[in-house]
């Protein structure tokens, strides 16, 4: 693996550290309600890699997982640092064998990737304006089976 392809990052308190190898398979931003709640902010930045191209260097024991079914009926698992609360990784049933890294957790230069897709624009915050080229009202993989709570409607 060339050094160029290596990116490190971690949580706020520094107990959890990881590295990723190569370019992401998918880089996008997401305005769904899950990402808004997961981050406590306006949108999520999803940087997906094949599972084997992410290595947790330390702090695995500090990670806690929260699992739920999203409203497409797929498993959604988020892992966050129990010490500082940073949301770091997630897996979703529509992307088998892949893990997403939370885009804001890479070490500087943090935003080294280029998001191509912007999904769930239907719940986008009005003051967020981007130059991401492909915009979707939901997601190409969205197939709702459970409308769930309004609060979580994504
Ligand atoms: Zn932490
Ligand atoms: Zn989302």
mmCIF file of C-alpha atoms and ligand atoms in Angstrom:
data_model
loop_
_atom_site.group_PDB
_atom_site.id
_atom_site.type_symbol
_atom_site.label_atom_id
_atom_site.label_comp_id
_atom_site.label_asym_id
_atom_site.label_seq_id
_atom_site.Cartn_x
_atom_site.Cartn_y
_atom_site.Cartn_z
ATOM 1 C CA UNK A 1 0.000 0.000 0.000
ATOM 2 C CA UNK A 2 1.437 3.344 -0.979
ATOM 3 C CA UNK A 3 1.678 5.941 1.792
ATOM 4 C CA UNK A 4 -0.437 8.220 -0.356
ATOM 5 C CA UNK A 5 -3.361 5.871 0.070
ATOM 6 C CA UNK A 6 -3.119 5.729 3.835
ATOM 7 C CA UNK A 7 -5.383 7.960 5.917
ATOM 8 C CA UNK A 8 -5.613 8.024 9.690
ATOM 9 C CA UNK A 9 -8.222 9.348 12.000
ATOM 10 C CA UNK A 10 -9.941 8.852 15.311
ATOM 11 C CA UNK A 11 -12.390 10.129 17.854
ATOM 12 C CA UNK A 12 -12.282 13.411 19.730
ATOM 13 C CA UNK A 13 -10.624 12.052 22.898
ATOM 14 C CA UNK A 14 -8.052 10.022 20.955
ATOM 15 C CA UNK A 15 -8.798 6.643 22.525
ATOM 16 C CA UNK A 16 -10.025 5.215 19.230
ATOM 17 C CA UNK A 17 -7.661 5.447 16.262
ATOM 18 C CA UNK A 18 -8.002 3.898 12.818
ATOM 19 C CA UNK A 19 -6.453 3.899 9.384
ATOM 20 C CA UNK A 20 -7.940 3.366 5.951
ATOM 21 C CA UNK A 21 -6.254 2.237 2.763
ATOM 22 C CA UNK A 22 -6.914 3.364 -0.757
ATOM 23 C CA UNK A 23 -9.626 5.575 -2.165
ATOM 24 C CA UNK A 24 -13.123 5.175 -0.741
ATOM 25 C CA UNK A 25 -15.568 2.995 -2.654
ATOM 26 C CA UNK A 26 -18.261 5.601 -2.029
ATOM 27 C CA UNK A 27 -18.103 9.148 -0.691
ATOM 28 C CA UNK A 28 -21.316 11.028 -0.157
ATOM 29 C CA UNK A 29 -23.187 13.317 2.110
ATOM 30 C CA UNK A 30 -26.460 12.338 3.680
ATOM 31 C CA UNK A 31 -29.275 14.501 4.968
ATOM 32 C CA UNK A 32 -31.332 11.658 6.431
ATOM 33 C CA UNK A 33 -32.777 11.990 9.916
ATOM 34 C CA UNK A 34 -30.575 9.158 11.190
ATOM 35 C CA UNK A 35 -27.447 11.067 10.180
ATOM 36 C CA UNK A 36 -28.822 14.274 11.660
ATOM 37 C CA UNK A 37 -29.457 12.519 14.982
ATOM 38 C CA UNK A 38 -26.229 10.475 14.893
ATOM 39 C CA UNK A 39 -24.143 13.619 14.474
ATOM 40 C CA UNK A 40 -26.395 16.136 16.200
ATOM 41 C CA UNK A 41 -25.702 18.260 13.157
ATOM 42 C CA UNK A 42 -27.222 19.070 9.776
ATOM 43 C CA UNK A 43 -25.879 16.153 7.720
ATOM 44 C CA UNK A 44 -23.612 13.118 7.703
ATOM 45 C CA UNK A 45 -20.513 12.489 5.595
ATOM 46 C CA UNK A 46 -20.271 8.835 4.585
ATOM 47 C CA UNK A 47 -16.924 7.496 3.402
ATOM 48 C CA UNK A 48 -17.255 3.800 2.622
ATOM 49 C CA UNK A 49 -14.453 1.268 2.312
ATOM 50 C CA UNK A 50 -14.441 -2.503 2.015
ATOM 51 C CA UNK A 51 -14.278 -3.807 5.621
ATOM 52 C CA UNK A 52 -10.746 -5.161 5.150
ATOM 53 C CA UNK A 53 -9.397 -1.736 4.119
ATOM 54 C CA UNK A 54 -10.130 -0.201 7.517
ATOM 55 C CA UNK A 55 -7.984 -1.131 10.486
ATOM 56 C CA UNK A 56 -8.767 -0.075 14.058
ATOM 57 C CA UNK A 57 -5.353 0.715 15.516
ATOM 58 C CA UNK A 58 -6.470 1.125 19.104
ATOM 59 C CA UNK A 59 -9.493 1.604 21.310
ATOM 60 C CA UNK A 60 -11.711 -1.152 19.941
ATOM 61 C CA UNK A 61 -12.825 -1.789 23.557
ATOM 62 C CA UNK A 62 -14.022 1.839 23.803
ATOM 63 C CA UNK A 63 -16.445 1.374 20.919
ATOM 64 C CA UNK A 64 -20.076 0.729 21.623
ATOM 65 C CA UNK A 65 -22.521 -0.255 18.971
ATOM 66 C CA UNK A 66 -26.089 0.862 18.489
ATOM 67 C CA UNK A 67 -28.159 -1.294 16.154
ATOM 68 C CA UNK A 68 -31.517 -0.570 14.625
ATOM 69 C CA UNK A 69 -33.560 -1.314 11.522
ATOM 70 C CA UNK A 70 -33.723 1.614 9.144
ATOM 71 C CA UNK A 71 -36.974 2.365 7.415
ATOM 72 C CA UNK A 72 -35.953 0.306 4.389
ATOM 73 C CA UNK A 73 -36.034 -2.603 6.883
ATOM 74 C CA UNK A 74 -32.259 -3.028 6.753
ATOM 75 C CA UNK A 75 -29.843 -3.413 9.633
ATOM 76 C CA UNK A 76 -28.044 -0.240 10.554
ATOM 77 C CA UNK A 77 -25.226 -0.421 13.079
ATOM 78 C CA UNK A 78 -23.399 2.622 14.378
ATOM 79 C CA UNK A 79 -20.232 2.475 16.482
ATOM 80 C CA UNK A 80 -19.231 5.367 18.690
ATOM 81 C CA UNK A 81 -16.609 6.108 21.347
ATOM 82 C CA UNK A 82 -18.046 5.559 24.809
ATOM 83 C CA UNK A 83 -15.598 8.034 26.289
ATOM 84 C CA UNK A 84 -16.178 11.110 24.119
ATOM 85 C CA UNK A 85 -19.290 10.183 22.106
ATOM 86 C CA UNK A 86 -17.793 10.622 18.637
ATOM 87 C CA UNK A 87 -19.694 8.610 16.047
ATOM 88 C CA UNK A 88 -16.981 6.867 14.018
ATOM 89 C CA UNK A 89 -18.191 3.929 11.939
ATOM 90 C CA UNK A 90 -21.358 2.390 10.599
ATOM 91 C CA UNK A 91 -22.594 -0.449 8.491
ATOM 92 C CA UNK A 92 -25.844 -0.649 6.636
ATOM 93 C CA UNK A 93 -27.484 -3.708 5.086
ATOM 94 C CA UNK A 94 -27.576 -2.136 1.610
ATOM 95 C CA UNK A 95 -23.761 -2.045 1.504
ATOM 96 C CA UNK A 96 -22.739 -5.588 2.354
ATOM 97 C CA UNK A 97 -19.080 -6.020 3.312
ATOM 98 C CA UNK A 98 -18.484 -2.299 3.639
ATOM 99 C CA UNK A 99 -17.955 0.039 6.560
ATOM 100 C CA UNK A 100 -18.422 3.770 6.487
ATOM 101 C CA UNK A 101 -16.118 6.087 8.327
ATOM 102 C CA UNK A 102 -17.652 9.330 9.602
ATOM 103 C CA UNK A 103 -16.029 11.856 7.273
ATOM 104 C CA UNK A 104 -15.252 14.462 9.911
ATOM 105 C CA UNK A 105 -13.071 12.081 11.945
ATOM 106 C CA UNK A 106 -10.081 11.886 9.567
ATOM 107 C CA UNK A 107 -6.958 13.692 10.711
ATOM 108 C CA UNK A 108 -6.233 16.919 8.795
ATOM 109 C CA UNK A 109 -6.429 17.351 5.904
ATOM 110 C CA UNK A 110 -9.778 15.926 7.012
ATOM 111 C CA UNK A 111 -11.738 16.406 3.817
ATOM 112 C CA UNK A 112 -9.318 14.734 1.398
ATOM 113 C CA UNK A 113 -12.087 12.885 -0.488
ATOM 114 C CA UNK A 114 -14.600 14.247 -2.957
ATOM 115 C CA UNK A 115 -18.270 13.400 -2.262
ATOM 116 C CA UNK A 116 -20.138 12.543 -5.471
ATOM 117 C CA UNK A 117 -23.649 11.972 -4.176
ATOM 118 C CA UNK A 118 -25.929 13.902 -1.905
ATOM 119 C CA UNK A 119 -28.786 11.757 -0.609
ATOM 120 C CA UNK A 120 -32.020 12.313 1.321
ATOM 121 C CA UNK A 121 -32.220 15.910 0.162
ATOM 122 C CA UNK A 122 -35.877 15.811 1.153
ATOM 123 C CA UNK A 123 -34.830 16.363 4.777
ATOM 124 C CA UNK A 124 -31.953 18.713 3.942
ATOM 125 C CA UNK A 125 -31.468 21.758 6.123
ATOM 126 C CA UNK A 126 -32.180 24.934 4.106
ATOM 127 C CA UNK A 127 -28.916 26.617 5.003
ATOM 128 C CA UNK A 128 -26.779 23.751 3.696
ATOM 129 C CA UNK A 129 -25.769 24.410 0.092
ATOM 130 C CA UNK A 130 -23.166 22.222 -1.603
ATOM 131 C CA UNK A 131 -21.551 21.678 -5.004
ATOM 132 C CA UNK A 132 -21.899 17.892 -4.764
ATOM 133 C CA UNK A 133 -22.869 16.905 -8.325
ATOM 134 C CA UNK A 134 -25.541 14.188 -7.908
ATOM 135 C CA UNK A 135 -28.523 14.976 -5.736
ATOM 136 C CA UNK A 136 -31.248 12.556 -4.744
ATOM 137 C CA UNK A 137 -34.499 13.165 -2.928
ATOM 138 C CA UNK A 138 -33.963 9.878 -1.043
ATOM 139 C CA UNK A 139 -31.337 7.341 -2.128
ATOM 140 C CA UNK A 140 -31.061 5.048 -5.180
ATOM 141 C CA UNK A 141 -31.192 2.178 -2.654
ATOM 142 C CA UNK A 142 -34.189 3.456 -0.706
ATOM 143 C CA UNK A 143 -37.037 0.981 -0.446
ATOM 144 C CA UNK A 144 -39.197 1.898 2.514
ATOM 145 C CA UNK A 145 -41.060 -0.875 4.260
ATOM 146 C CA UNK A 146 -41.615 0.883 7.523
ATOM 147 C CA UNK A 147 -42.478 4.535 7.641
ATOM 148 C CA UNK A 148 -41.713 4.536 11.369
ATOM 149 C CA UNK A 149 -41.862 7.590 13.497
ATOM 150 C CA UNK A 150 -42.135 10.974 11.851
ATOM 151 C CA UNK A 151 -39.185 12.154 13.923
ATOM 152 C CA UNK A 152 -37.025 9.482 12.273
ATOM 153 C CA UNK A 153 -38.532 9.757 8.798
ATOM 154 C CA UNK A 154 -35.540 9.605 6.562
HETATM 155 ZN ZN1 LIG B 1 -13.190 9.071 22.131
HETATM 156 ZN ZN1 LIG B 2 -27.997 9.334 6.465
#
